mmCIF file of C-alpha atoms in Angstrom:
data_model
loop_
_atom_site.group_PDB
_atom_site.id
_atom_site.type_symbol
_atom_site.label_atom_id
_atom_site.label_comp_id
_atom_site.label_asym_id
_atom_site.label_seq_id
_atom_site.Cartn_x
_atom_site.Cartn_y
_atom_site.Cartn_z
ATOM 1 C CA MET X 1 138.658 95.526 129.554
ATOM 2 C CA LEU X 2 137.586 98.909 127.432
ATOM 3 C CA MET X 3 139.016 97.161 124.333
ATOM 4 C CA LYS X 4 137.198 94.221 124.628
ATOM 5 C CA HIS X 5 134.133 96.498 125.772
ATOM 6 C CA LEU X 6 134.148 98.644 122.587
ATOM 7 C CA MET X 7 135.591 95.374 120.477
ATOM 8 C CA GLY X 8 131.577 94.589 121.683
ATOM 9 C CA LEU X 9 130.137 98.077 120.638
ATOM 10 C CA GLY X 10 131.337 97.337 117.723
ATOM 11 C CA ALA X 11 130.172 93.889 116.920
ATOM 12 C CA THR X 12 126.892 94.993 117.773
ATOM 13 C CA ALA X 13 126.787 97.555 115.409
ATOM 14 C CA ILE X 14 128.512 94.935 112.288
ATOM 15 C CA MET X 15 125.242 92.940 113.176
ATOM 16 C CA LEU X 16 122.529 95.265 113.825
ATOM 17 C CA ALA X 17 123.335 97.510 109.996
ATOM 18 C CA THR X 18 124.043 93.831 108.435
ATOM 19 C CA SER X 19 120.376 92.560 110.002
ATOM 20 C CA ILE X 20 119.158 96.082 108.890
ATOM 21 C CA ASN X 21 120.102 95.422 105.289
ATOM 22 C CA ALA X 22 119.576 91.740 105.225
ATOM 23 C CA ALA X 23 115.771 93.185 105.662
ATOM 24 C CA GLN X 24 115.968 95.846 103.344
ATOM 25 C CA ALA X 25 117.470 93.580 100.852
ATOM 26 C CA ALA X 26 114.710 90.550 101.085
ATOM 27 C CA TRP X 27 111.989 92.795 100.914
ATOM 28 C CA PRO X 28 108.989 92.282 100.405
ATOM 29 C CA GLU X 29 108.689 89.392 102.305
ATOM 30 C CA LYS X 30 104.629 89.772 103.006
ATOM 31 C CA PRO X 31 101.361 90.271 100.901
ATOM 32 C CA ILE X 32 101.176 93.559 100.333
ATOM 33 C CA THR X 33 97.751 95.402 99.885
ATOM 34 C CA ILE X 34 96.230 97.940 96.768
ATOM 35 C CA TYR X 35 94.566 100.150 98.132
ATOM 36 C CA CYS X 36 91.824 101.153 95.251
ATOM 37 C CA PRO X 37 89.284 103.921 96.744
ATOM 38 C CA TYR X 38 86.537 102.847 93.673
ATOM 39 C CA SER X 39 84.171 100.433 93.708
ATOM 40 C CA ALA X 40 84.858 96.751 92.371
ATOM 41 C CA GLY X 41 84.109 96.234 88.581
ATOM 42 C CA GLY X 42 85.005 99.575 87.527
ATOM 43 C CA GLY X 43 87.706 101.271 85.611
ATOM 44 C CA THR X 44 90.407 102.566 88.531
ATOM 45 C CA ASP X 45 89.578 98.690 89.702
ATOM 46 C CA ALA X 46 90.211 96.670 86.632
ATOM 47 C CA THR X 47 93.274 99.329 86.627
ATOM 48 C CA ALA X 48 95.040 97.864 90.571
ATOM 49 C CA ARG X 49 94.055 94.314 89.282
ATOM 50 C CA PHE X 50 96.151 94.523 86.768
ATOM 51 C CA PHE X 51 99.254 96.155 88.215
ATOM 52 C CA ALA X 52 98.550 93.262 91.186
ATOM 53 C CA ALA X 53 98.677 90.162 88.437
ATOM 54 C CA GLY X 54 102.389 91.909 87.427
ATOM 55 C CA LEU X 55 103.248 92.689 91.162
ATOM 56 C CA ARG X 56 102.993 89.381 91.703
ATOM 57 C CA LYS X 57 104.965 87.743 89.170
ATOM 58 C CA GLU X 58 107.442 91.068 89.636
ATOM 59 C CA PHE X 59 107.905 90.490 93.397
ATOM 60 C CA GLY X 60 106.862 87.086 94.363
ATOM 61 C CA VAL X 61 104.727 87.609 96.612
ATOM 62 C CA PRO X 62 100.668 87.790 96.857
ATOM 63 C CA VAL X 63 99.014 91.413 96.035
ATOM 64 C CA ASN X 64 95.816 91.822 97.130
ATOM 65 C CA VAL X 65 93.392 94.585 96.055
ATOM 66 C CA VAL X 66 90.805 96.548 98.997
ATOM 67 C CA ASN X 67 88.273 98.108 97.798
ATOM 68 C CA ARG X 68 87.515 101.249 100.055
ATOM 69 C CA THR X 69 84.736 103.739 98.755
ATOM 70 C CA GLY X 70 83.222 107.009 99.941
ATOM 71 C CA ALA X 71 83.517 109.864 99.845
ATOM 72 C CA ASN X 72 84.770 111.184 96.500
ATOM 73 C CA GLY X 73 87.840 108.768 96.840
ATOM 74 C CA LEU X 74 88.725 109.881 100.155
ATOM 75 C CA THR X 75 88.106 106.787 102.414
ATOM 76 C CA GLY X 76 90.406 104.781 99.024
ATOM 77 C CA HIS X 77 93.283 108.027 99.636
ATOM 78 C CA SER X 78 92.944 107.962 103.322
ATOM 79 C CA ALA X 79 93.793 104.318 104.109
ATOM 80 C CA MET X 80 96.309 104.199 101.418
ATOM 81 C CA ALA X 81 98.263 107.765 103.012
ATOM 82 C CA LYS X 82 97.732 107.091 106.507
ATOM 83 C CA SER X 83 99.075 102.939 106.221
ATOM 84 C CA LYS X 84 103.019 102.487 107.176
ATOM 85 C CA PRO X 85 105.094 102.976 105.236
ATOM 86 C CA ASP X 86 106.977 100.466 104.707
ATOM 87 C CA GLY X 87 106.222 99.208 100.615
ATOM 88 C CA TYR X 88 103.203 96.929 102.197
ATOM 89 C CA SER X 89 100.660 99.490 100.857
ATOM 90 C CA ILE X 90 99.440 101.135 98.480
ATOM 91 C CA GLY X 91 97.270 102.431 95.892
ATOM 92 C CA THR X 92 95.451 103.292 92.813
ATOM 93 C CA LEU X 93 95.626 107.445 92.337
ATOM 94 C CA GLY X 94 93.013 109.624 90.932
ATOM 95 C CA GLN X 95 92.373 113.489 90.412
ATOM 96 C CA ALA X 96 90.489 114.028 93.199
ATOM 97 C CA ILE X 97 93.801 114.028 95.563
ATOM 98 C CA GLY X 98 94.116 117.330 94.056
ATOM 99 C CA LEU X 99 90.461 118.576 95.623
ATOM 100 C CA TYR X 100 90.802 117.469 98.862
ATOM 101 C CA HIS X 101 92.070 119.886 100.930
ATOM 102 C CA TRP X 102 90.354 122.253 99.125
ATOM 103 C CA GLN X 103 86.747 121.135 100.279
ATOM 104 C CA GLY X 104 88.616 120.975 104.550
ATOM 105 C CA MET X 105 89.309 117.438 104.343
ATOM 106 C CA GLU X 106 92.390 117.331 105.841
ATOM 107 C CA LEU X 107 94.283 115.019 103.042
ATOM 108 C CA SER X 108 96.556 116.487 99.590
ATOM 109 C CA TYR X 109 99.852 115.289 97.797
ATOM 110 C CA LYS X 110 102.192 116.049 100.770
ATOM 111 C CA ASP X 111 99.974 113.318 102.444
ATOM 112 C CA ILE X 112 101.449 110.424 99.606
ATOM 113 C CA THR X 113 105.070 109.275 98.136
ATOM 114 C CA PRO X 114 103.816 109.213 94.370
ATOM 115 C CA LEU X 115 105.747 106.347 92.390
ATOM 116 C CA VAL X 116 103.518 106.434 88.752
ATOM 117 C CA MET X 117 101.580 108.234 86.386
ATOM 118 C CA TYR X 118 99.915 105.335 83.689
ATOM 119 C CA ASN X 119 96.949 106.372 82.530
ATOM 120 C CA PHE X 120 95.415 109.699 80.646
ATOM 121 C CA ASP X 121 91.960 109.632 79.216
ATOM 122 C CA PRO X 122 91.133 113.055 77.494
ATOM 123 C CA ALA X 123 88.262 114.617 77.616
ATOM 124 C CA GLY X 124 85.603 114.539 74.445
ATOM 125 C CA PHE X 125 83.090 117.710 73.619
ATOM 126 C CA GLN X 126 79.868 115.439 72.623
ATOM 127 C CA VAL X 127 76.242 116.448 71.744
ATOM 128 C CA GLY X 128 72.802 115.032 71.382
ATOM 129 C CA PRO X 129 69.643 115.450 69.116
ATOM 130 C CA SER X 130 68.798 118.536 71.433
ATOM 131 C CA LYS X 131 71.645 120.017 69.899
ATOM 132 C CA ALA X 132 72.076 118.347 66.141
ATOM 133 C CA GLU X 133 72.123 121.994 64.727
ATOM 134 C CA PHE X 134 75.847 122.491 66.003
ATOM 135 C CA LYS X 135 78.622 120.542 64.180
ATOM 136 C CA ASP X 136 81.820 121.974 65.525
ATOM 137 C CA ALA X 137 83.317 123.221 68.912
ATOM 138 C CA MET X 138 83.964 126.585 68.223
ATOM 139 C CA ALA X 139 80.208 127.303 67.489
ATOM 140 C CA VAL X 140 79.048 124.878 70.580
ATOM 141 C CA ILE X 141 81.752 127.607 73.092
ATOM 142 C CA GLU X 142 80.357 130.281 71.300
ATOM 143 C CA ASP X 143 76.360 129.467 72.559
ATOM 144 C CA LEU X 144 77.547 128.654 75.523
ATOM 145 C CA LYS X 145 79.111 131.944 76.113
ATOM 146 C CA ALA X 146 75.983 133.991 75.146
ATOM 147 C CA ASN X 147 72.935 131.131 76.602
ATOM 148 C CA PRO X 148 74.605 129.587 79.025
ATOM 149 C CA ASP X 149 70.547 129.150 80.166
ATOM 150 C CA LYS X 150 69.600 127.491 77.220
ATOM 151 C CA TRP X 151 72.594 124.281 77.886
ATOM 152 C CA THR X 152 72.588 121.342 80.184
ATOM 153 C CA LEU X 153 75.486 119.802 80.975
ATOM 154 C CA GLY X 154 76.308 116.359 82.299
ATOM 155 C CA ALA X 155 77.990 113.456 83.001
ATOM 156 C CA ALA X 156 79.408 112.325 86.686
ATOM 157 C CA GLY X 157 79.745 114.550 89.814
ATOM 158 C CA ARG X 158 80.429 118.532 89.043
ATOM 159 C CA MET X 159 83.270 118.041 90.809
ATOM 160 C CA GLY X 160 84.540 114.344 88.633
ATOM 161 C CA SER X 161 87.285 114.240 85.584
ATOM 162 C CA TRP X 162 84.959 115.189 83.089
ATOM 163 C CA GLY X 163 82.641 118.056 84.908
ATOM 164 C CA MET X 164 86.459 119.905 85.939
ATOM 165 C CA ALA X 165 87.501 119.338 82.089
ATOM 166 C CA PHE X 166 84.151 121.412 81.283
ATOM 167 C CA THR X 167 85.092 124.020 83.732
ATOM 168 C CA LYS X 168 89.068 124.373 82.477
ATOM 169 C CA LEU X 169 87.832 124.657 79.203
ATOM 170 C CA ALA X 170 84.685 127.472 80.348
ATOM 171 C CA LEU X 171 87.136 129.527 82.047
ATOM 172 C CA ASP X 172 89.544 129.157 78.584
ATOM 173 C CA PHE X 173 87.634 130.902 77.238
ATOM 174 C CA GLY X 174 85.903 133.224 79.888
ATOM 175 C CA MET X 175 82.888 131.627 80.996
ATOM 176 C CA VAL X 176 81.167 132.215 84.410
ATOM 177 C CA PRO X 177 80.321 127.871 85.016
ATOM 178 C CA SER X 178 78.068 128.761 87.606
ATOM 179 C CA LYS X 179 76.092 129.343 85.324
ATOM 180 C CA TYR X 180 75.738 126.071 83.381
ATOM 181 C CA SER X 181 73.513 123.492 84.809
ATOM 182 C CA TRP X 182 75.276 119.832 85.476
ATOM 183 C CA ILE X 183 72.980 116.798 85.875
ATOM 184 C CA SER X 184 75.326 114.397 87.836
ATOM 185 C CA SER X 185 74.732 111.197 87.374
ATOM 186 C CA GLY X 186 76.369 108.167 88.671
ATOM 187 C CA GLY X 187 79.015 107.746 85.661
ATOM 188 C CA ALA X 188 79.763 108.395 82.311
ATOM 189 C CA ALA X 189 77.194 105.591 81.055
ATOM 190 C CA PRO X 190 74.231 106.752 82.220
ATOM 191 C CA SER X 191 75.384 110.384 81.164
ATOM 192 C CA LEU X 192 75.669 109.745 77.783
ATOM 193 C CA THR X 193 71.971 107.623 77.311
ATOM 194 C CA GLU X 194 70.762 110.428 78.874
ATOM 195 C CA LEU X 195 72.496 112.452 76.356
ATOM 196 C CA ALA X 196 71.117 109.610 72.890
ATOM 197 C CA ALA X 197 67.932 110.464 74.861
ATOM 198 C CA GLY X 198 68.287 114.574 74.311
ATOM 199 C CA GLY X 199 67.383 114.784 78.446
ATOM 200 C CA ILE X 200 71.221 116.715 78.849
ATOM 201 C CA ASP X 201 72.650 118.835 75.718
ATOM 202 C CA LEU X 202 76.577 118.466 76.107
ATOM 203 C CA SER X 203 78.485 115.373 77.603
ATOM 204 C CA PRO X 204 82.386 115.340 77.977
ATOM 205 C CA THR X 205 83.367 112.367 78.621
ATOM 206 C CA SER X 206 86.065 110.311 77.290
ATOM 207 C CA LEU X 207 85.581 109.011 73.640
ATOM 208 C CA PRO X 208 86.174 105.581 74.079
ATOM 209 C CA GLU X 209 83.439 105.403 77.006
ATOM 210 C CA ALA X 210 80.950 106.904 74.198
ATOM 211 C CA LYS X 211 82.083 105.209 71.299
ATOM 212 C CA THR X 212 79.307 102.996 70.703
ATOM 213 C CA LEU X 213 76.545 105.995 70.627
ATOM 214 C CA ILE X 214 78.819 107.971 68.661
ATOM 215 C CA ASP X 215 79.091 104.915 66.007
ATOM 216 C CA ALA X 216 75.304 104.527 65.938
ATOM 217 C CA GLY X 217 75.151 107.763 65.050
ATOM 218 C CA LYS X 218 73.439 109.160 68.207
ATOM 219 C CA ILE X 219 75.484 111.350 69.854
ATOM 220 C CA ARG X 220 78.092 113.368 68.099
ATOM 221 C CA ALA X 221 82.119 114.189 68.918
ATOM 222 C CA LEU X 222 83.269 117.458 68.164
ATOM 223 C CA ALA X 223 86.372 117.520 70.128
ATOM 224 C CA VAL X 224 88.712 116.347 72.127
ATOM 225 C CA MET X 225 90.564 117.888 75.498
ATOM 226 C CA SER X 226 94.312 116.441 73.886
ATOM 227 C CA ASP X 227 97.310 117.245 71.864
ATOM 228 C CA LYS X 228 96.633 115.394 69.141
ATOM 229 C CA ARG X 229 93.874 112.641 67.724
ATOM 230 C CA LEU X 230 92.849 109.774 68.866
ATOM 231 C CA PRO X 231 94.164 106.863 67.027
ATOM 232 C CA GLY X 232 90.992 105.572 67.787
ATOM 233 C CA PHE X 233 89.286 108.383 66.244
ATOM 234 C CA PRO X 234 90.797 110.318 63.512
ATOM 235 C CA ASP X 235 88.217 112.483 62.555
ATOM 236 C CA VAL X 236 87.316 114.046 65.703
ATOM 237 C CA PRO X 237 89.950 117.157 66.006
ATOM 238 C CA THR X 238 91.066 118.415 69.282
ATOM 239 C CA MET X 239 90.103 121.192 70.949
ATOM 240 C CA GLU X 240 93.207 123.324 70.033
ATOM 241 C CA GLU X 241 92.513 122.364 65.996
ATOM 242 C CA VAL X 242 89.245 123.719 66.628
ATOM 243 C CA THR X 243 89.647 126.946 68.913
ATOM 244 C CA GLY X 244 93.256 127.802 68.419
ATOM 245 C CA LYS X 245 94.024 127.548 72.809
ATOM 246 C CA ARG X 246 95.365 124.535 73.464
ATOM 247 C CA ILE X 247 93.302 122.639 76.059
ATOM 248 C CA VAL X 248 93.937 119.209 78.026
ATOM 249 C CA SER X 249 92.461 118.045 80.344
ATOM 250 C CA GLY X 250 90.729 114.663 81.391
ATOM 251 C CA ALA X 251 90.602 111.931 83.378
ATOM 252 C CA TRP X 252 94.460 110.472 84.737
ATOM 253 C CA ARG X 253 95.593 107.618 87.288
ATOM 254 C CA GLY X 254 98.740 106.885 88.779
ATOM 255 C CA ILE X 255 99.814 105.119 91.917
ATOM 256 C CA ALA X 256 101.458 106.256 94.781
ATOM 257 C CA ALA X 257 102.402 104.916 98.797
ATOM 258 C CA PRO X 258 102.198 106.574 102.389
ATOM 259 C CA ALA X 259 104.419 109.587 102.574
ATOM 260 C CA GLY X 260 107.676 108.766 104.228
ATOM 261 C CA LEU X 261 108.134 104.910 102.037
ATOM 262 C CA PRO X 262 112.037 104.549 102.208
ATOM 263 C CA GLU X 263 113.692 105.311 98.779
ATOM 264 C CA ASP X 264 115.154 102.316 98.153
ATOM 265 C CA ILE X 265 111.771 100.676 98.227
ATOM 266 C CA LYS X 266 110.108 103.595 95.898
ATOM 267 C CA ALA X 267 113.469 102.821 92.940
ATOM 268 C CA LYS X 268 111.910 98.846 93.349
ATOM 269 C CA TYR X 269 108.359 99.935 92.416
ATOM 270 C CA VAL X 270 108.709 102.197 89.954
ATOM 271 C CA LYS X 271 110.538 99.357 88.218
ATOM 272 C CA ALA X 272 108.306 96.595 88.559
ATOM 273 C CA LEU X 273 105.598 99.178 87.639
ATOM 274 C CA ARG X 274 107.863 100.586 84.235
ATOM 275 C CA ASN X 275 107.946 96.719 83.269
ATOM 276 C CA ILE X 276 104.147 95.790 83.786
ATOM 277 C CA TRP X 277 103.224 99.023 82.029
ATOM 278 C CA GLU X 278 105.329 98.016 79.682
ATOM 279 C CA SER X 279 104.132 94.211 78.940
ATOM 280 C CA GLU X 280 102.493 93.403 75.721
ATOM 281 C CA ASP X 281 99.410 91.789 78.837
ATOM 282 C CA PHE X 282 98.740 95.052 80.568
ATOM 283 C CA LYS X 283 99.002 96.924 76.696
ATOM 284 C CA LYS X 284 96.007 94.082 75.980
ATOM 285 C CA GLY X 285 94.208 95.118 79.264
ATOM 286 C CA MET X 286 93.744 98.493 78.906
ATOM 287 C CA GLU X 287 93.056 98.604 75.301
ATOM 288 C CA LYS X 288 89.871 95.945 76.142
ATOM 289 C CA PHE X 289 88.789 98.640 78.244
ATOM 290 C CA GLY X 290 89.176 101.981 76.015
ATOM 291 C CA TYR X 291 91.984 102.887 78.133
ATOM 292 C CA GLY X 292 94.963 106.060 77.606
ATOM 293 C CA LEU X 293 97.862 104.772 78.148
ATOM 294 C CA ALA X 294 101.058 107.865 79.886
ATOM 295 C CA TRP X 295 103.564 107.303 82.106
ATOM 296 C CA MET X 296 105.128 110.402 84.781
ATOM 297 C CA GLU X 297 107.500 109.215 87.471
ATOM 298 C CA GLY X 298 109.618 111.583 88.880
ATOM 299 C CA GLU X 299 109.661 115.111 89.023
ATOM 300 C CA GLU X 300 108.197 114.971 86.312
ATOM 301 C CA PHE X 301 104.772 113.692 87.918
ATOM 302 C CA ASP X 302 105.663 115.096 91.635
ATOM 303 C CA LYS X 303 105.653 118.885 89.293
ATOM 304 C CA PHE X 304 102.145 117.555 88.040
ATOM 305 C CA LEU X 305 100.315 116.835 90.897
ATOM 306 C CA VAL X 306 101.471 119.961 91.976
ATOM 307 C CA GLU X 307 99.619 121.340 89.028
ATOM 308 C CA ASN X 308 96.772 119.651 89.423
ATOM 309 C CA ASP X 309 96.684 120.688 93.212
ATOM 310 C CA VAL X 310 96.398 123.865 92.093
ATOM 311 C CA ASN X 311 93.955 123.723 89.184
ATOM 312 C CA ALA X 312 91.693 121.549 91.576
ATOM 313 C CA GLY X 313 91.183 124.865 93.609
ATOM 314 C CA ILE X 314 90.833 127.466 91.204
ATOM 315 C CA ILE X 315 87.509 124.975 90.006
ATOM 316 C CA LEU X 316 86.354 124.458 93.063
ATOM 317 C CA GLU X 317 86.275 128.508 93.670
ATOM 318 C CA ALA X 318 84.836 129.092 89.835
ATOM 319 C CA THR X 319 81.595 126.215 90.177
ATOM 320 C CA LYS X 320 81.018 126.730 93.984
ATOM 321 C CA GLY X 321 83.025 129.276 95.446
ATOM 322 C CA GLU X 322 84.470 127.047 98.728
ATOM 323 C CA ALA X 323 87.703 126.951 98.080
ATOM 324 C CA LYS X 324 89.357 126.657 101.043
ATOM 325 C CA LYS X 325 93.669 126.815 102.140
#
């Protein structure tokens, strides 16, 4: 009798294990949601839709982009992070993930499963007609240090990617970032228009965003915060070439899932996302929008997110003195 009971338990265990393995092997079986923290039609939304189309082909299930906007991306990042970690909810990830907990909000890189970084756009360093006498970035930096009250800067929010890039540069050169007047706008486009009109003096947006006005001679690009010159802007030197300091900063985008995502599903995502990122269709789409291709995964991306978090705290404290642990 005991033997029969034990055999029955063994059979049940085998059936359960087989069922679990079959379920894992079958993933995905239903639609996948990609949460985008920013508005439809924007750059992050566009890249999310590139990946959605690619994942449909990779996994053979519907993949839908859901825009959850608000609170500097907090709404969308939270929607992803608080989803069930079963692989059916992922989201685009940006620099703001390093800010939230410093601002007293309960969300950080510790609440997600990082998958990949797929994009990096270095910040530029552009002046407008109000500062037409400046021909190189070092001269601008020296004047910024000597006369902080005579400069007005602008881009999107001060704690957006471009504002944070300027603050990083300012700290590297011993400036006090809070001394500078910063005009926040609805994004790079309106700030560049204001720069060309003389309403602000300097904007650290990306070079592709500024290309039309640079080509028209209405603003001047003095440097780019990257390791090397950009292919589309061979005449614009890196900040290191001009100043001797290696300054790499800008906007980046990645993809993540909720914390606790099973390792086998994570591996499937990373493989599929890399296939999409390496495809000609994806490269053409990124080129159309002027977005730079960059790739990180695994320990490299994990380390990057830790550094991003530390830098965000330093930058927030330097600009507002409101950093919190």
